[in-house]
Coordinates of C-alpha atoms in Angstrom, one line a residue:
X24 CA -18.2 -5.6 19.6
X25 CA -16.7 -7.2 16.1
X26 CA -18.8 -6.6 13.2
X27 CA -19.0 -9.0 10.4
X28 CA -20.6 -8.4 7.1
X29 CA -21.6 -10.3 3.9
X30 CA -22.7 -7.8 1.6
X31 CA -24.5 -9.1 -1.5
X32 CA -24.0 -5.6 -3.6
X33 CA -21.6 -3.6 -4.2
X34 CA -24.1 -0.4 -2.7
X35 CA -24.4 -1.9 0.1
X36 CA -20.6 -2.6 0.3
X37 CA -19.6 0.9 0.0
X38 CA -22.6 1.9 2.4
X39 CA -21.2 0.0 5.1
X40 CA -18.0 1.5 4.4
X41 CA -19.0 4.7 4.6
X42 CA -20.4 4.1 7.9
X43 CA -17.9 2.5 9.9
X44 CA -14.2 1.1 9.5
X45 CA -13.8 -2.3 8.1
X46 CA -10.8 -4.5 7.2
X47 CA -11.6 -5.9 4.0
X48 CA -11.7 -9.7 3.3
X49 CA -11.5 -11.2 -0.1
X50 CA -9.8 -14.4 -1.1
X51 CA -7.8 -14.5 2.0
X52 CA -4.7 -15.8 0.9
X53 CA -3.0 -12.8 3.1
X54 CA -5.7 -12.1 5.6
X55 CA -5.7 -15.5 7.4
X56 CA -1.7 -16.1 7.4
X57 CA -1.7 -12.2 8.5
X58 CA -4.0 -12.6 11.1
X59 CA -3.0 -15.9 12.8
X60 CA -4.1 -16.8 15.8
X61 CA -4.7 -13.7 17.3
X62 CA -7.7 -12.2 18.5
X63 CA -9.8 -10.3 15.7
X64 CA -9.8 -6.6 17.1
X65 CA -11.3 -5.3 13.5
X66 CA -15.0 -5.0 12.0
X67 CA -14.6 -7.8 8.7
X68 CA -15.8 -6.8 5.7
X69 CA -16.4 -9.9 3.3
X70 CA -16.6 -9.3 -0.1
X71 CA -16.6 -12.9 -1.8
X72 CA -20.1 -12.6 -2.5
X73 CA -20.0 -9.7 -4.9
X74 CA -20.1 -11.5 -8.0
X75 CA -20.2 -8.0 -9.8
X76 CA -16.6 -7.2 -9.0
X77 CA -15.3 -10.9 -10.9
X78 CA -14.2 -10.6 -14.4
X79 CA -12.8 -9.4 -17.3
X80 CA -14.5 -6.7 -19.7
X81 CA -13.5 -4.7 -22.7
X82 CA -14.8 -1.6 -23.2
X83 CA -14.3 1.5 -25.6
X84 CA -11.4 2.7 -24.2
X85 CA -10.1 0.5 -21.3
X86 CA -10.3 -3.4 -20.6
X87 CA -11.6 -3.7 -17.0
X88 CA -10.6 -6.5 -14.6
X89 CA -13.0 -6.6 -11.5
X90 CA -11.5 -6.4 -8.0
X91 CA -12.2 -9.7 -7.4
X92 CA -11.1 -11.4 -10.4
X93 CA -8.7 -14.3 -9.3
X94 CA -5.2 -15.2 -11.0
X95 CA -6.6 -18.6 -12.5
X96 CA -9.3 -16.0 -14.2
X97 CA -6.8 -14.5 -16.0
X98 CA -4.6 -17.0 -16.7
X99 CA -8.1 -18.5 -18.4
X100 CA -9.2 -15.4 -20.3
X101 CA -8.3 -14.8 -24.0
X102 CA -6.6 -11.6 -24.0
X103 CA -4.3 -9.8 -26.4
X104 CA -0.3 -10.5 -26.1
X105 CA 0.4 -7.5 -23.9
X106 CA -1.3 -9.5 -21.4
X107 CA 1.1 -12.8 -21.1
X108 CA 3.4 -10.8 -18.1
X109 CA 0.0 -10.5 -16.5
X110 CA -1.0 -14.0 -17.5
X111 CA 2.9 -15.0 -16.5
X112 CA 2.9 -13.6 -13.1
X113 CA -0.9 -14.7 -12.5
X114 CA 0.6 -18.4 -12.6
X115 CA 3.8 -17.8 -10.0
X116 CA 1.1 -16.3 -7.3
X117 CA 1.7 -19.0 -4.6
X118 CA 0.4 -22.6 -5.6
X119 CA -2.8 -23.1 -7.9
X120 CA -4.9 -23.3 -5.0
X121 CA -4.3 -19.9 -4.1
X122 CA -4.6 -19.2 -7.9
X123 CA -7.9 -19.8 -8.0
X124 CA -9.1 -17.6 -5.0
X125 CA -6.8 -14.9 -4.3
X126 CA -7.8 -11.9 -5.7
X127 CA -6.2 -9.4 -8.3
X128 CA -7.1 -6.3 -5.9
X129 CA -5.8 -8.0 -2.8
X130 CA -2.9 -8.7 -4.4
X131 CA -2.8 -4.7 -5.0
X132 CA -3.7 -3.8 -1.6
X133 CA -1.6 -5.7 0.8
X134 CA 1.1 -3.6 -1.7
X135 CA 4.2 -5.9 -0.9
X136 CA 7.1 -5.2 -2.4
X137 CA 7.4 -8.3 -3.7
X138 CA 3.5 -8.7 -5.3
X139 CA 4.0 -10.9 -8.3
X140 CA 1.0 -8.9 -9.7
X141 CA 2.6 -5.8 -10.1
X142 CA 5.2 -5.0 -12.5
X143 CA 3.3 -6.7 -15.2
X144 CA 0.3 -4.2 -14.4
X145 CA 2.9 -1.0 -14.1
X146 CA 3.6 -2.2 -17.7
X147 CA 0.6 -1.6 -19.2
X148 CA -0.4 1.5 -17.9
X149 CA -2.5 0.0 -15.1
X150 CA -4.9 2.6 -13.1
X151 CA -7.3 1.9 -10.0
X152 CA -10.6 2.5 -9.4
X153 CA -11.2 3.6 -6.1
X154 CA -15.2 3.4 -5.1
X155 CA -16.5 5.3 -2.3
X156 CA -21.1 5.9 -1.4
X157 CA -20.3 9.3 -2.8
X158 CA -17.5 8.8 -5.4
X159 CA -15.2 7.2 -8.2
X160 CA -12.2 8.1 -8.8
X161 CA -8.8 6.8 -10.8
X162 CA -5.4 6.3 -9.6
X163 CA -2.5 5.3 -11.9
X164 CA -1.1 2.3 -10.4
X165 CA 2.1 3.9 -9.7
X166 CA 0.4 6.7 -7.6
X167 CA -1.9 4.1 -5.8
X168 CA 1.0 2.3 -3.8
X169 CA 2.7 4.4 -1.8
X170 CA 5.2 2.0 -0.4
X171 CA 5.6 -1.6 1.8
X172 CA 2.0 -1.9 3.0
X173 CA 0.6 1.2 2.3
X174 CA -1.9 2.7 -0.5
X175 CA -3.5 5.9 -1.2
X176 CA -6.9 4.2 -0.1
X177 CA -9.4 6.8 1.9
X178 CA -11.7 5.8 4.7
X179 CA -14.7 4.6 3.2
X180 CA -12.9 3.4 -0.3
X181 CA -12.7 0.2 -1.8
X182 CA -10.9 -1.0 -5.1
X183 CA -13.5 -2.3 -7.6
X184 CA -11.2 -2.6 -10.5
X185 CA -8.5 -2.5 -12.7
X186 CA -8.4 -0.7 -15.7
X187 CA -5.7 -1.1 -18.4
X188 CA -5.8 1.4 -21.5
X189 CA -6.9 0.0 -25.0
X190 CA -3.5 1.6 -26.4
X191 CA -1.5 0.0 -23.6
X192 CA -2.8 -3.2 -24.3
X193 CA -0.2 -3.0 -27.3
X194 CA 2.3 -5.1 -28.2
X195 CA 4.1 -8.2 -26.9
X196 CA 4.9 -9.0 -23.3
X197 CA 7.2 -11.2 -21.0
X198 CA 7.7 -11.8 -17.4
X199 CA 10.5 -13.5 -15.2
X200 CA 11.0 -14.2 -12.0
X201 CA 13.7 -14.9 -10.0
X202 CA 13.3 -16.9 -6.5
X203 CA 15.5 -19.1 -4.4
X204 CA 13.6 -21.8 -5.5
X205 CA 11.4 -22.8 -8.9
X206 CA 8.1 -22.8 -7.0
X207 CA 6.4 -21.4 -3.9
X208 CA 8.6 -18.4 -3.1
X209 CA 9.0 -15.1 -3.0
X210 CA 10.8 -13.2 -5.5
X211 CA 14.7 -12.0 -5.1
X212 CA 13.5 -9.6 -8.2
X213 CA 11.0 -9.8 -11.2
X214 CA 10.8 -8.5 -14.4
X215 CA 7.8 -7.5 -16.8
X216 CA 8.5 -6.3 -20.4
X217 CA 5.9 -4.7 -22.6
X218 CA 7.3 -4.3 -26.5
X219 CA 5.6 -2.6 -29.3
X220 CA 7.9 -3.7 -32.8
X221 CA 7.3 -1.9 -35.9
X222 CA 9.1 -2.9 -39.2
X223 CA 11.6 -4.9 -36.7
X224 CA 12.5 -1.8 -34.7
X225 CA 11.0 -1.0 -30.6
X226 CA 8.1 1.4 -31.1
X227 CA 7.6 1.5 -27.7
X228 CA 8.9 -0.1 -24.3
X229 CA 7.6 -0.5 -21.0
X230 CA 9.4 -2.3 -18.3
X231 CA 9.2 -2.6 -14.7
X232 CA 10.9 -4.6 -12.1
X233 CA 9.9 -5.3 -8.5
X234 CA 11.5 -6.6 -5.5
X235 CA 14.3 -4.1 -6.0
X236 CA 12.8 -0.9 -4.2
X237 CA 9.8 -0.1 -1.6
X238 CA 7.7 -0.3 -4.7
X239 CA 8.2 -1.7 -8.2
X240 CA 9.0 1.0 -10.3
X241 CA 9.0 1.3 -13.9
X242 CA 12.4 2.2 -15.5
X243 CA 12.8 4.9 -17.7
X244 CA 16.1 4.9 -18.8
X245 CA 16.2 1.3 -19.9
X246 CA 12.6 2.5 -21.7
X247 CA 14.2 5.3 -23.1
X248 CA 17.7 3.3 -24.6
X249 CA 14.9 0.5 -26.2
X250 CA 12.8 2.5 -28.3
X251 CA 13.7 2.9 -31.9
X252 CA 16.4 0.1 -31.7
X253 CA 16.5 -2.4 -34.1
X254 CA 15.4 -6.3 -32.6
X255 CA 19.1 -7.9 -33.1
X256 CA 21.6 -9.0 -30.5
X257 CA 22.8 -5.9 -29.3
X258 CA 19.6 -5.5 -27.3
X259 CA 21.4 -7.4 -24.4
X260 CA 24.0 -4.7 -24.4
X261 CA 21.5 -1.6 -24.9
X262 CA 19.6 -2.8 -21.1
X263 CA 22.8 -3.6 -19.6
X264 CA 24.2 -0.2 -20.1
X265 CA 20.9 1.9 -19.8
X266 CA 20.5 3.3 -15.9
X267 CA 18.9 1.4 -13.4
X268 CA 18.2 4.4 -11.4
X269 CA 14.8 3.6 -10.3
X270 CA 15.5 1.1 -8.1
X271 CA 17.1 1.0 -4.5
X272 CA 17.7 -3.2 -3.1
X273 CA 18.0 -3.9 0.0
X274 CA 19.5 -6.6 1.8
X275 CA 17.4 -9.6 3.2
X276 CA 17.8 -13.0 4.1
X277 CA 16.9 -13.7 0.3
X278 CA 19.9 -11.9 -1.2
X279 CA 22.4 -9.0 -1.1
X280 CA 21.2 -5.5 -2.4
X281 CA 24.5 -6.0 -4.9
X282 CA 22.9 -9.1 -6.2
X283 CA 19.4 -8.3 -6.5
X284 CA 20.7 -5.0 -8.5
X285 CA 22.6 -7.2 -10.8
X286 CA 19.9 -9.7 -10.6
X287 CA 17.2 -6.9 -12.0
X288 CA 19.7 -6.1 -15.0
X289 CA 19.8 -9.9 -16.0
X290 CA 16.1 -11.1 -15.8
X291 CA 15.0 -7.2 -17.8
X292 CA 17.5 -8.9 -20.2
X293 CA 15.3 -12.2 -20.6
X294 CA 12.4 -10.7 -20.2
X295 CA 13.0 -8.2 -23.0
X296 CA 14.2 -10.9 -25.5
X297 CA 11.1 -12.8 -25.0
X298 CA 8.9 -10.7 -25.2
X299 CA 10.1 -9.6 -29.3
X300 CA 10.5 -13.2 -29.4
X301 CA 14.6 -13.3 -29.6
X302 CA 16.6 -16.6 -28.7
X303 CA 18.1 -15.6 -25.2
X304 CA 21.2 -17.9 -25.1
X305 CA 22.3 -16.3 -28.3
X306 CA 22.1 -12.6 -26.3
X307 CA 22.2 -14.0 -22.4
X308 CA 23.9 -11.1 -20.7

């Protein structure tokens, strides 16, 4: 017999975890279109009425986005700069309608290649808290996707938030997309800057792409040719001829693995130079 559950606490969510297996439902942007019409073969878990796991908190060390908090949530909170990729990629998840129910964790956990929520998080240091009836732990984001559909989840674990680190949550930030289309699509390749600009030079740079391997990958080299440049228009030509070697395209039916590559060296350009602000026709790659 399929179970179904409505749990009303987070305690009582995890006990039921702990006690049998359970497909998790939360805003069901993916679970519905996933499941079609086929016959439900899984216990369902629904968590839409743990209010505790919505929202956006700081804290000393960390600002904390609940599990369930939606895209229109953060497009609507007041957060610090290093947040507008976030805020950016929040508004190109589907259509506003999906906006305002699918969730920041299920966006996480169905771990698509192509998860608009992603990059943006890799770029400011993202980890995942992973809940369990007898444990908490924390995964770095790039540890807790391991590759097209699959996380580092347990049995009887549930994501209940997002953390980001106060000193990631530095700087100025910028995301682009790139689609077939302007709206309603998924991406070819995306982009996600994250800038820290002392005295007119890059303190610090984080930037990672997605679409362009299994997972989206932060990229060191281009990281490492950034910092302690001066913010003029040579930057272009610094990310053009830093390595890309973190990424591995593929062909689909939405482009070539040549474009995509070339693709994800153009749109880290424009992301960069708006995220310190620069005018991009003057350095377009």
């Amino acid at each position: 017999m399929i179970r179904y559950a409505k749990p009303t606490t987070v305690d009582e969510a995890l006990a039921l975890l702990g006690e049998d297996r359970w497909r998790i439902l939360a805003g069901g942007t993916d679970f519905y279109p996933a499941q079609g019409a086929k016959p439900f073969r899984d216990n369902v878990l629904d968590i839409n009425g743990l209010a505790e796991l919505r929202g956006i908190a700081e804290t000393g060390e960390h600002w904390r986005i609940g599990a369930r908090t939606t895209w229109t949530d953060i497009v609507r909170q007041p957060l610090p700069p290093a947040f507008d990729a976030l805020k950016a990629a929040a508004r190109e998840v589907g259509s506003v309608q999906i906006q305002n129910v699918a969730s920041i964790a299920g966006n996480l956990c169905n771990a698509s290649p192509a998860a608009d929520g992603v990059p943006a998080l890799l770029a400011l240091d993202a980890d995942v808290e992973l809940r369990s009836a007898k444990a908490v732990r924390h995964r770095p984001l790039s540890e807790f996707i391991l590759g097209n559909r699959r996380t580092a989840l347990q049995p009887g674990e549930m994501v209940t938030a997002i953390r980001v680190p106060k000193h990631s949550a530095a700087g100025s930030s910028a995301f682009v997309k790139l689609g077939a289309r302007r709206y309603l699509v998924i991406s070819i390749a995306m982009a996600a800057a994250r800038l820290v600009v002392e005295n007119g030079v890059i303190a610090g740079a984080a930037i990672a792409v997605g679409s362009c391997s299994a997972v989206a990958r932060r990229l060191a080299g281009v990281e490492a040719a950034l910092r302690g440049r001066p913010i003029d228009e040579a930057l272009a030509d610094a990310v053009l001829s830093a390595p890309f070697d973190e990424l591995s395209p593929i062909a689909d039916v939405r482009g070539s693995a040549e474009y995509r590559e070339q693709a994800a060296r153009e749109i880290v350009v424009r992301a960069v130079c708006a995220a310190v602000g620069l005018d991009q026709g003057k350095v377009a790659a």
